[in-house]
Coordinates of C-alpha atoms and ligand atoms in Angstrom, one line a residue:
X157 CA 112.9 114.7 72.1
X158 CA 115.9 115.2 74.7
X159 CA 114.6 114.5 78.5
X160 CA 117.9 115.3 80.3
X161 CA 116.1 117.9 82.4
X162 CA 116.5 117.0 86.1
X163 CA 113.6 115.4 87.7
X164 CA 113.2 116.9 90.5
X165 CA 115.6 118.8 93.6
X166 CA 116.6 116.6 96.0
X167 CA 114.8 117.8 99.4
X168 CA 114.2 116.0 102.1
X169 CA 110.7 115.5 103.5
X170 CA 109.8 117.1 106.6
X171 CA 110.5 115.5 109.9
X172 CA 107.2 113.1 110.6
X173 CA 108.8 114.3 114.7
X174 CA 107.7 117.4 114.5
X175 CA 105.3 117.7 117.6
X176 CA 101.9 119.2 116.8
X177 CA 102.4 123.2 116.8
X178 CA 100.0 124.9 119.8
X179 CA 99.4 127.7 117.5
X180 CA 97.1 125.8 115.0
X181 CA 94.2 127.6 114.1
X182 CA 92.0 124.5 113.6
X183 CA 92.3 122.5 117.2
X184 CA 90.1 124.2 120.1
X185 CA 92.1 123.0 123.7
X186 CA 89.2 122.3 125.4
X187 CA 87.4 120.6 122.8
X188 CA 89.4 118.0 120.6
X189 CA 88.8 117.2 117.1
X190 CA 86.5 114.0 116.6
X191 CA 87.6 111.9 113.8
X192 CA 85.7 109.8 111.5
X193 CA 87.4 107.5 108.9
X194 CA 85.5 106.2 106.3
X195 CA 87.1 103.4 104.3
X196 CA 85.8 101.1 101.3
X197 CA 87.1 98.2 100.0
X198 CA 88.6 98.3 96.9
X199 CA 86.7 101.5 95.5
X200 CA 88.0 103.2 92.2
X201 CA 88.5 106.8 92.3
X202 CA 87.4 106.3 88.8
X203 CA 84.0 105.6 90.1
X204 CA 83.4 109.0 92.2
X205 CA 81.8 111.5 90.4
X206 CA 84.2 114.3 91.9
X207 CA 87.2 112.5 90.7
X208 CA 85.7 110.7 87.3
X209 CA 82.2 111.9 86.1
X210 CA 82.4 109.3 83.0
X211 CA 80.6 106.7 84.9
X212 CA 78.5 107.6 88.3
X213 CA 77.0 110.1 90.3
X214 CA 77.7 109.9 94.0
X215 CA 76.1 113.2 95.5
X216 CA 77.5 112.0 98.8
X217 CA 80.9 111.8 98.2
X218 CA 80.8 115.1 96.0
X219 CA 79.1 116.7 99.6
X220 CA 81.9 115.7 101.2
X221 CA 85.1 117.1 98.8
X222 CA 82.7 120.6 98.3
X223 CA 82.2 121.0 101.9
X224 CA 86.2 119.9 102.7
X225 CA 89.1 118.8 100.3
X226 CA 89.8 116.7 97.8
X227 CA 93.1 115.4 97.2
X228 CA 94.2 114.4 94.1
X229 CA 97.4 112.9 94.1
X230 CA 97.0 110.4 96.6
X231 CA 98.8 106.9 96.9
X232 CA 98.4 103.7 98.8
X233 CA 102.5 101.9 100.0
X234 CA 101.2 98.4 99.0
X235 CA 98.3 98.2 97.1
X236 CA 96.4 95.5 99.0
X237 CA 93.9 95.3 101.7
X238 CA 95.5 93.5 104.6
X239 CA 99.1 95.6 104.3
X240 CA 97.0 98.9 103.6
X241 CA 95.3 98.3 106.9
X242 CA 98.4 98.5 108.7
X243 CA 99.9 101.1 107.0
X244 CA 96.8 103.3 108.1
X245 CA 97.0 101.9 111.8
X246 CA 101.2 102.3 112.0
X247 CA 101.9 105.2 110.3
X248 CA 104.6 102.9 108.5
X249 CA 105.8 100.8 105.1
X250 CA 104.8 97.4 105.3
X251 CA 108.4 96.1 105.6
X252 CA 108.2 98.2 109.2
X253 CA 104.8 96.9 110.5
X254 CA 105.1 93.3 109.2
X255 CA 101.9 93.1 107.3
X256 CA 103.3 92.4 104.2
X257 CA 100.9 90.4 102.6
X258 CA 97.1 89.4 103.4
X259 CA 98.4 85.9 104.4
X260 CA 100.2 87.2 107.3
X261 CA 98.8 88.4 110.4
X262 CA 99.1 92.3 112.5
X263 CA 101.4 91.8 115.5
X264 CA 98.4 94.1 117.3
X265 CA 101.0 94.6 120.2
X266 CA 102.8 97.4 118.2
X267 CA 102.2 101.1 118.3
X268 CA 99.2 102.1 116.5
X269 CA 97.1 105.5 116.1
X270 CA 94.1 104.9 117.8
X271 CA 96.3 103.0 120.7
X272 CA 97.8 106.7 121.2
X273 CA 94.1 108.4 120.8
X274 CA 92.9 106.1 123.5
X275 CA 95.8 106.9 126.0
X276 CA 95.2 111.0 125.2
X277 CA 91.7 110.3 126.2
X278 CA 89.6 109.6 123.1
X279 CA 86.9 106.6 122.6
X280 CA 87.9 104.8 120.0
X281 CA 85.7 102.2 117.5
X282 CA 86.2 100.2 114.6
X283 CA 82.6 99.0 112.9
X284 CA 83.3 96.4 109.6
X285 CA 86.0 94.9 107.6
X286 CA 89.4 94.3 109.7
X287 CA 91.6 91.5 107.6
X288 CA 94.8 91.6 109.8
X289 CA 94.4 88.3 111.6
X290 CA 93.6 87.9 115.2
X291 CA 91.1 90.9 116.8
X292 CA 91.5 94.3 117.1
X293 CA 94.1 96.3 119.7
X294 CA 93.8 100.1 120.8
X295 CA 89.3 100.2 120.2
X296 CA 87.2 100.3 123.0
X297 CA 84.5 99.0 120.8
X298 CA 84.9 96.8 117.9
X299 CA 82.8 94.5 115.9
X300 CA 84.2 93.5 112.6
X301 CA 83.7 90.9 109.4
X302 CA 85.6 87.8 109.8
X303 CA 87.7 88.1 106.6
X304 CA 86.7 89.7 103.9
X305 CA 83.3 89.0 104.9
X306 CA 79.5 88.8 103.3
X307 CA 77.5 91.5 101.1
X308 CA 74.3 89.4 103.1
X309 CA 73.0 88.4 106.3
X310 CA 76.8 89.0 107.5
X311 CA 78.3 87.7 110.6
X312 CA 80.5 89.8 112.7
X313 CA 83.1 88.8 115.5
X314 CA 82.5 90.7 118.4
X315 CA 84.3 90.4 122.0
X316 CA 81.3 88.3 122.8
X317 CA 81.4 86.1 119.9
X318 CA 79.8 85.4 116.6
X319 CA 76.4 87.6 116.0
X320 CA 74.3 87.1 112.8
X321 CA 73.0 89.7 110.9
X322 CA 69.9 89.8 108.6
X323 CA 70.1 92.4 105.4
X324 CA 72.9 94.3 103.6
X325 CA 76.1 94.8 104.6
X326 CA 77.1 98.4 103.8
X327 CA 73.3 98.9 105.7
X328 CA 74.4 96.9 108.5
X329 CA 78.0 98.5 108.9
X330 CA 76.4 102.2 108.3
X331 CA 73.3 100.9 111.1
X332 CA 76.1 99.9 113.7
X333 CA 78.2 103.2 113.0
X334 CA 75.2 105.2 113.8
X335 CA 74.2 102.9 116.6
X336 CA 77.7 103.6 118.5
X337 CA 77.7 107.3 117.7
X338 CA 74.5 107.5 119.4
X339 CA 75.6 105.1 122.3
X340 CA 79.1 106.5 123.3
X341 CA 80.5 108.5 125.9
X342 CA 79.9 112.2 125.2
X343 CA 81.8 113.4 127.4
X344 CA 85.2 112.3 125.5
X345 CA 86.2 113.0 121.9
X346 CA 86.3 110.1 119.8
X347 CA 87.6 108.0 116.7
X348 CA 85.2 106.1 114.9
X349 CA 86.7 103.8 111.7
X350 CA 83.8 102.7 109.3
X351 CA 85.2 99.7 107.3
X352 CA 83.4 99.0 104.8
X353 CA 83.5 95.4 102.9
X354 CA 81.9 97.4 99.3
X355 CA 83.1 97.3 96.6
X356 CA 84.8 94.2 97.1
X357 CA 84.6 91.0 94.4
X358 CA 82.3 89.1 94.0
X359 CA 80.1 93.0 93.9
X360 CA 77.0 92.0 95.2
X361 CA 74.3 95.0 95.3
X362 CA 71.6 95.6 97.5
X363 CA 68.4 93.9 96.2
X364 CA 67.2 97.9 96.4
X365 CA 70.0 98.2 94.0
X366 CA 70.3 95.6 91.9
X367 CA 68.1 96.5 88.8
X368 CA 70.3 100.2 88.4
X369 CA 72.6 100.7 85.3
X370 CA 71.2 97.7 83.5
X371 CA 70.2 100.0 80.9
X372 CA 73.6 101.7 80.5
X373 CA 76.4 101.2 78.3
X374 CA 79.7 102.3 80.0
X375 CA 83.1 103.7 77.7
X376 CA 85.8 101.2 77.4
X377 CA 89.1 102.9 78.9
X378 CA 91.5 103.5 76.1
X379 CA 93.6 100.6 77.2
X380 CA 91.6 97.7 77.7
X381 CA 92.7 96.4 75.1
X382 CA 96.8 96.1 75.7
X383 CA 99.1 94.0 74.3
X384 CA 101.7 94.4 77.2
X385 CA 104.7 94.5 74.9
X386 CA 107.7 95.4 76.7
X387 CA 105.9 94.6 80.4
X388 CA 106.5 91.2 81.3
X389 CA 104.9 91.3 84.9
X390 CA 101.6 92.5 83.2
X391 CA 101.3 90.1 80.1
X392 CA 102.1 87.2 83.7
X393 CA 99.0 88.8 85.9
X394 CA 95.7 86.4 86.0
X395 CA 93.3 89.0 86.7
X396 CA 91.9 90.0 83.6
X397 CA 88.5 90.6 82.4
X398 CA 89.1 88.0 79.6
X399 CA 90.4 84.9 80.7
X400 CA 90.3 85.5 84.3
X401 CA 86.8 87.0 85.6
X402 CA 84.6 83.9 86.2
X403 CA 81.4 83.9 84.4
X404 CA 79.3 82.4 86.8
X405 CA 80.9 83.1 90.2
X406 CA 81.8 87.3 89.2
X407 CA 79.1 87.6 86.7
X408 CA 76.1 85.8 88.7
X409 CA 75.2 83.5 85.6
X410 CA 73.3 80.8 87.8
X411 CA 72.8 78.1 85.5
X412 CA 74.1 74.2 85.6
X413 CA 75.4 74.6 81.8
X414 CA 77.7 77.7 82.9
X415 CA 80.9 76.2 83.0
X416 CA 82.6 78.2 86.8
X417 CA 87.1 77.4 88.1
X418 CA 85.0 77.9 91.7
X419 CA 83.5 74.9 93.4
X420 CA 80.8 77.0 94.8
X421 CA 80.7 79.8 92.3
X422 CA 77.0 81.4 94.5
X423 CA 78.4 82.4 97.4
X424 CA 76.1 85.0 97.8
X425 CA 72.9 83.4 96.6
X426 CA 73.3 80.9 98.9
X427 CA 73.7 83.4 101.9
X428 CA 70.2 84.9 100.9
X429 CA 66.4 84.8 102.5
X430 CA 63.5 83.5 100.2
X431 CA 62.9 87.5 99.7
X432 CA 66.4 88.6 98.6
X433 CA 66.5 85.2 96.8
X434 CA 63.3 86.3 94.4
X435 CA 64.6 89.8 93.9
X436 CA 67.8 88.7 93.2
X437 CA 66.2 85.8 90.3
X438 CA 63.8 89.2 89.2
X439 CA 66.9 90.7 87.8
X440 CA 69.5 88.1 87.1
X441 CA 67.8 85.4 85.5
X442 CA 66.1 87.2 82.5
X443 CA 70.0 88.4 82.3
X444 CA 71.3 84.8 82.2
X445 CA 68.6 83.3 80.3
X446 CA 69.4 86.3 77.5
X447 CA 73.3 85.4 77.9
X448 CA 72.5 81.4 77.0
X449 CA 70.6 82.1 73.9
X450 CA 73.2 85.0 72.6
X451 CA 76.0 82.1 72.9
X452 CA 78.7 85.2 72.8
X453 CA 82.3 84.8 71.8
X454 CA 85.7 86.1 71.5
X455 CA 85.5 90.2 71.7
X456 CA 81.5 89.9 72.2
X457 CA 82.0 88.2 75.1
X458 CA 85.0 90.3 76.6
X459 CA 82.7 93.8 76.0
X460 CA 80.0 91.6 77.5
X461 CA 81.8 90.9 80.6
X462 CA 83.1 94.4 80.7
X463 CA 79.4 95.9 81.0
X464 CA 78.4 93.1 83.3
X465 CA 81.1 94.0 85.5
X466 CA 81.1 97.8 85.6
X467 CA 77.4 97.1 86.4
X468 CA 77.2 95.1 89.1
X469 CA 80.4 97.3 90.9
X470 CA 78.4 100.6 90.4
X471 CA 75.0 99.0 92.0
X472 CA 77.7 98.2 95.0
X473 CA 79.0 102.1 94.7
X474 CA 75.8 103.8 95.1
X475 CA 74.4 102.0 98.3
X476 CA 78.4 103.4 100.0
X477 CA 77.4 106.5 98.3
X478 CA 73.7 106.8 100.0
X479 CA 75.1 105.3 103.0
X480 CA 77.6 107.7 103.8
X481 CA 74.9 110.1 102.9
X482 CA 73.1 108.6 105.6
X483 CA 76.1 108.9 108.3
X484 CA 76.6 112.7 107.6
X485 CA 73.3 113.0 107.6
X486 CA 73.5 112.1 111.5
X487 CA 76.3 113.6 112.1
X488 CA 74.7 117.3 111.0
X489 CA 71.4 116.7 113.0
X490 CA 73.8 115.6 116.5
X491 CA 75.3 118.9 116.0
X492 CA 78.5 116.5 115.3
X493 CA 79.6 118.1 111.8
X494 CA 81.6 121.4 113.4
X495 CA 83.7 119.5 115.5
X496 CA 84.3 116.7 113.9
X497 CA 86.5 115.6 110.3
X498 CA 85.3 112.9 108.1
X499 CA 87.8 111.3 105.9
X500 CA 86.8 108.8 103.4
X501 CA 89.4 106.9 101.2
X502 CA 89.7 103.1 100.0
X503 CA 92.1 100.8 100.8
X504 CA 93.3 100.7 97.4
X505 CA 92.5 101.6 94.0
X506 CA 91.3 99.1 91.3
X507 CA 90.9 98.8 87.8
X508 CA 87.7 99.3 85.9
X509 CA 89.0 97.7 82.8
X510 CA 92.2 99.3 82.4
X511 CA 94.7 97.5 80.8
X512 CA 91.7 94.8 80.4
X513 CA 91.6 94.3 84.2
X514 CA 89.7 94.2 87.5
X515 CA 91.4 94.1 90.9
X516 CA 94.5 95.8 91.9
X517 CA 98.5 95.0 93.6
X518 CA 100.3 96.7 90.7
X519 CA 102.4 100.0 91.0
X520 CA 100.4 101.5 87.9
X521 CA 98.2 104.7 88.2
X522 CA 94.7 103.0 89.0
X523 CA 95.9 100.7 91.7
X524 CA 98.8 102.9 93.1
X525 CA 96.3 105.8 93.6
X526 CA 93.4 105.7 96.0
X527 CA 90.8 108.3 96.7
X528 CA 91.2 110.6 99.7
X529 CA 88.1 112.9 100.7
X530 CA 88.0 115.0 104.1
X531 CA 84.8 116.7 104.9
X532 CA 86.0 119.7 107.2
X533 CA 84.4 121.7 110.0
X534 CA 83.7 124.9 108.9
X535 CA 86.8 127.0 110.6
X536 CA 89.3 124.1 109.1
X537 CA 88.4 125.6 105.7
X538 CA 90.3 127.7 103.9
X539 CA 88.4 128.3 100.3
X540 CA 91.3 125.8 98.9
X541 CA 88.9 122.4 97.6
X542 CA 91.5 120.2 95.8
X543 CA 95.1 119.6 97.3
X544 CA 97.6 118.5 95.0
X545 CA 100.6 117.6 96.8
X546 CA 101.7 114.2 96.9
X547 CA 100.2 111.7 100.3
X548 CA 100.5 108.1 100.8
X549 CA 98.6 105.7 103.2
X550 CA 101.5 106.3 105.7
X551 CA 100.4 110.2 106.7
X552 CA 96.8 109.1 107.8
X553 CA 98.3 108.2 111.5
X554 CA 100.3 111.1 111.8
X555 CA 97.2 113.3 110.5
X556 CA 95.2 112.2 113.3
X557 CA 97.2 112.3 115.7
X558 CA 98.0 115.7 114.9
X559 CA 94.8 116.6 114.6
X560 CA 94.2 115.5 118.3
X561 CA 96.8 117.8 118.9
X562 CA 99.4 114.7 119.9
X563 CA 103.3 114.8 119.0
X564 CA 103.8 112.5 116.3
X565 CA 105.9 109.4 117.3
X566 CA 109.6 109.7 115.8
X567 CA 109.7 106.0 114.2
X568 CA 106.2 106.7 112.3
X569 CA 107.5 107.2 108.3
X570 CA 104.2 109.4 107.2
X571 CA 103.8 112.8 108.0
X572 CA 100.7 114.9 109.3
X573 CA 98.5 116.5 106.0
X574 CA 97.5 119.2 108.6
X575 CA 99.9 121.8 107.6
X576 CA 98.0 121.2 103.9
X577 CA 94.3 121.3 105.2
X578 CA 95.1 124.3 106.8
X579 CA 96.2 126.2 103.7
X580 CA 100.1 126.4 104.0
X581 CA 102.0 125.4 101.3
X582 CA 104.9 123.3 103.2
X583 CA 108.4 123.9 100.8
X584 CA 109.8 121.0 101.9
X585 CA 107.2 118.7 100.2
X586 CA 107.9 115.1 99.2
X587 CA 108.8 114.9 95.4
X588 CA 108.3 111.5 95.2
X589 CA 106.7 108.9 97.1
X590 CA 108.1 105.1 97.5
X591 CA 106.2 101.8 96.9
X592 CA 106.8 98.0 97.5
X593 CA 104.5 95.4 96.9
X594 CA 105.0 91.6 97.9
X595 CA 102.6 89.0 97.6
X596 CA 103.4 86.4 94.7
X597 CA 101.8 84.2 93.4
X598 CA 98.3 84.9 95.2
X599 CA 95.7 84.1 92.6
X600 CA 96.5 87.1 90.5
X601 CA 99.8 86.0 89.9
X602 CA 101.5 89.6 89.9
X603 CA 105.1 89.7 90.9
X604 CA 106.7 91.1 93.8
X605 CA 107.9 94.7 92.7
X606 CA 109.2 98.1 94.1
X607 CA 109.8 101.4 92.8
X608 CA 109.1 105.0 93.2
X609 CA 106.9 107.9 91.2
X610 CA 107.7 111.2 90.9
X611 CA 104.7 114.1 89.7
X612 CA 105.9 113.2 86.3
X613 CA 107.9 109.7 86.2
X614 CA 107.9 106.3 87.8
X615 CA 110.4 103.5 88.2
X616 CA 109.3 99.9 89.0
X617 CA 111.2 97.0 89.6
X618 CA 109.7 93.4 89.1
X619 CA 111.7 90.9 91.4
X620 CA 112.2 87.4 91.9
X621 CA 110.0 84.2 91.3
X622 CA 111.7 84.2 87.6
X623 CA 111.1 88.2 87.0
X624 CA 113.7 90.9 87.0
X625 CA 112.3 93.7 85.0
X626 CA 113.0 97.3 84.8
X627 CA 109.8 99.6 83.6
X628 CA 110.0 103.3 83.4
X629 CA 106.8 105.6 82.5
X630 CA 106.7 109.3 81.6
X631 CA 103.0 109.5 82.9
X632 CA 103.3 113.6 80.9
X633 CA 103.4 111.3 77.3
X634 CA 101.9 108.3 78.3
X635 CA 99.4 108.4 80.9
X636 CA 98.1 104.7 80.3
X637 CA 101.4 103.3 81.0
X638 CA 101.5 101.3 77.6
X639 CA 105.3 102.5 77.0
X640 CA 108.4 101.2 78.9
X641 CA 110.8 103.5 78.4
X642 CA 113.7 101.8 80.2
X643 CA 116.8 101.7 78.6
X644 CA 115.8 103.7 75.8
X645 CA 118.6 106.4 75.3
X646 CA 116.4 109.3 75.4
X647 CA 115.7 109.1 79.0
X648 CA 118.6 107.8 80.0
X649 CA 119.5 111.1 82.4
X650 CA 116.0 110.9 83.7
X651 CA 116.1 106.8 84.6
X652 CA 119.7 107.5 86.3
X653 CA 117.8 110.4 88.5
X654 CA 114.8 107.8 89.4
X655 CA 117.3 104.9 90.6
X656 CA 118.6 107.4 92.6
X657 CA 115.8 108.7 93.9
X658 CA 114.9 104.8 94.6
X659 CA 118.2 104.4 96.4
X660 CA 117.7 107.6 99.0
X661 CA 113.9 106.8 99.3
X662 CA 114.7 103.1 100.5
X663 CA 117.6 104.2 102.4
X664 CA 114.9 106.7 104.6
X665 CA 112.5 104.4 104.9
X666 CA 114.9 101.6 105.6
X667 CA 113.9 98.9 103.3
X668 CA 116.1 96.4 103.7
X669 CA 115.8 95.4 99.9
X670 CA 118.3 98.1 97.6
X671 CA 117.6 97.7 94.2
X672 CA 121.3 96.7 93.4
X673 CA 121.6 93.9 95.7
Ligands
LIG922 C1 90.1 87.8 97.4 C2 89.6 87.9 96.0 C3 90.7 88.4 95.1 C4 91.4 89.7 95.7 C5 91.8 89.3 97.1 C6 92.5 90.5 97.9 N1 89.1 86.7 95.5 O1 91.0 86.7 97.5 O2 90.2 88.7 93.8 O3 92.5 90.1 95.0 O4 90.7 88.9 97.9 O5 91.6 91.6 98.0 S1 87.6 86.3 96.0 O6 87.3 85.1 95.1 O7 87.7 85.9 97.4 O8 86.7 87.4 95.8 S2 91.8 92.5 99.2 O9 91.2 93.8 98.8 O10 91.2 92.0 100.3 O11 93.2 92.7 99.4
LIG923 CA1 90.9 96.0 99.0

């Protein structure tokens, strides 16, 4: 098989300048679009039945895409939760906001979304999960999780300090959300960010939840089982299923004789109230006690840890799913639904067992991607449910702002998805979308790498810290990513086109790192 067929035409993207047009059909002068932006932590788009029946139903989410758009080729810059923040707040690549990594902190004094709301008049509120350092700029409410946060009895930082809560924490968040709705000005439009800690590690459910999809069985992804011949950055990682999930701290194994690499592997537990304690034990200990007499080993004990896993993260899913239910659910009754678009996405992707894995940071399909969901009011829809086109994490900012019917700052890299909701079918597309990932060695130990995917190929480069590898996927053939094709002759017109394409996309976006220096 030849593959000298050029990769794509060479077309620049459409200026991110371009001032939001008066004409549009969808903004109403005297009454401005309100925004709500739904974010989870670290939920698969595998695990949301409109994107991935194989595993869940989330009736929610699926209300959502059928009364809006889906997207379906949608990507994340850096695929981790501090640097994903700050893409969606900046409208910018990490190397251009800072937040490279979760170790370092926002510089909140730069230009940010809902800072430019606020001064157009909007209230603006962020309810949950922050993770850049410091507290938040540009909201005119804000109570969030210190770090990454508690599934229960949370605390939140507010302005005026540390407040407990009692119960479950996508409750709590979804409680608040409602609470602020109900509490704001009505006179102004507004901007309400729901950050959700689910479906973070260690996947805690809600005791309401916790005794769901023990009697399933879930499919092992065709991969789980790679070898990672010919990727060197993936055979490095520590973040697989196997030898890195932790049986008592991520699979809730409570017993002295379960051997744990965490000092306190019960986090949770030891958060919870006598009553979440006992339904808790109702569920997990006839699951431990079954574990300690079936002594698993070697591939046993992998599939084992595979089910437990995909259980536990599910029971997290459906309490987002009934809890956004639960927040559209107001919003229709207040009359809120016509005026107002709900987005949902995650801050990432994450892998359900692909490639043998949980958690995220590589450029490959499950972590690069990210779900993207906007529930539209009804004159926003145009009969079109599933956009195609490529987005990234950087258009969010521009998006809004757009959508508040605000020019679009020249030094933000993303570029409004409004033109797309409304039906037109922009020429001038991006054909490839750019990608750069830093934070080595972390504890998943995956190296610092770069690169850039087109609708059918994608480059990486693996970087420093002993690594510098070259991997090149033709997603058409090899969906899974199991084959590096770099260097192989075949495809040698076709890798010269992507380093190319590499070059120009980190010339625009002004990443200081070219991938010949
Ligand atoms: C924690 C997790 C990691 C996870 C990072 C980043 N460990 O450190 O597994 O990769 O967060 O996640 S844990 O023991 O604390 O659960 S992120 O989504 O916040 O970027
Ligand atoms: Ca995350």
């Amino acid at each position: 098989m030849k593959n000298s067929l050029a990769i794509f035409t060479l077309l620049p993207l459409a200026p991110s300048s371009a001032a939001a047009s008066d004409s549009s059909p969808v903004r109403q002068p005297n009454k401005p679009l309100n925004i709500v932006y739904i974010m989870t932590d670290d939920h698969s788009y595998q695990t949301i039945s409109c994107y991935d029946n194989r595993y869940i139903r989330t009736p929610n989410l699926d209300r959502m895409a059928a009364d809006g758009v889906k997207f379906t080729n949608s990507f994340v810059c850096n695929s981790i939760s501090g640097p994903s923040r700050a893409v969606l707040l900046t409208g910018k690549h990490s190397h251009k906001n800072g937040m490279i990594d979760n170790s370092t902190t926002f510089d909140g004094s730069q230009q940010t979304f809902p800072k430019l709301l606020q001064k157009a008049g909007y209230e603006t509120a962020i309810i949950g999960k922050w993770h850049l350092g410091g507290t938040p700029t540009g909201f005119d409410f804000w109570e969030i999780l210190p770090g990454q946060g508690s599934y229960y009895n949370p605390d939140f930082i507010t302005p005026e300090g540390k407040e407990h809560n009692e119960g479950y924490v996508t409750n709590i968040i979804t409680d608040k959300s409602i609470d602020w709705l109900e509490n704001r000005d009505k006179n102004k439009p507004f901007c309400l960010l729901v950050h959700h800690k689910a479906v973070h590690r260690v996947w805690a459910g809600d005791t309401a939840h916790l005794a769901m999809f023990e009697d399933r069985t879930f499919p092992y992804p065709e991969n789980f089982r790679d070898d990672y011949a010919g990727r060197q950055a993936a055979a490095e990682q520590k973040m697989s299923i196997d030898k890195d999930m932790d049986l008592a701290y991520d699979l809730k194994m409570k017993d002295r004789t379960v051997k744990s690499r965490f000092r306190s592997p019960y986090v949770e537990y030891y958060r919870m109230n006598a009553e979440q304690k006992k339904a808790w034990d109702a569920v997990y200990q006839p699951i431990t006690d079954k574990f300690l007499e079936d002594s698993l080993s070697g591939q046993e004990l992998v599939d084992w840890k595979y089910q437990r896993y995909m259980r536990d993260y599910l029971k997290c899913v459906q309490s987002l799913d009934e809890n956004i239910g639960r927040l559209l659910d107001y919003l229709e009754r207040e009359g809120l639904l016509e005026n107002t678009v709900v987005v949902y996405a995650s801050d990432q992707g994450f892998y359900m067992g692909e490639h043998g894995w949980f958690d995220k940071r590589f450029m490959y399909e499950e972590s690069l991607r990210t779900p993207l969901i906007m529930r539209l009011p009804d004159r926003m829809r145009h009969g079109k449910k599933e956009i195609g086109q490529m987005v990234q994490n950087i258009d969010y900012a521009p998006t809004f702002l757009d959508m508040a019917g605000i020019a679009v700052p020249e030094d933000m890299q993303g570029v409004s998805l409004l033109p797309l909701l409304e039906g037109k079918k922009p020429k001038e597309w991006r054909k490839s979308i750019y990608y750069h990932y830093y934070e080595f060695p972390d504890e998943h130990n995956v190296h610092r790498h770069y690169g850039v995917r087109t609708d059918r190929y994608k480059l990486i480069h693996f970087y420093r810290d002993g690594i510098d590898t070259w991997e090149l996927f033709d997603l058409k053939h090899d969906a899974e990513e199991m084959h590096n094709l770099y260097g192989n002759p075949e495809y040698e017109t076709v890798q010269r086109e992507l380093h190319e394409e590499l070059n120009r996309l980190q010339k625009q976006y002004d990443d200081p790192i070219l991938q010949n220096s």
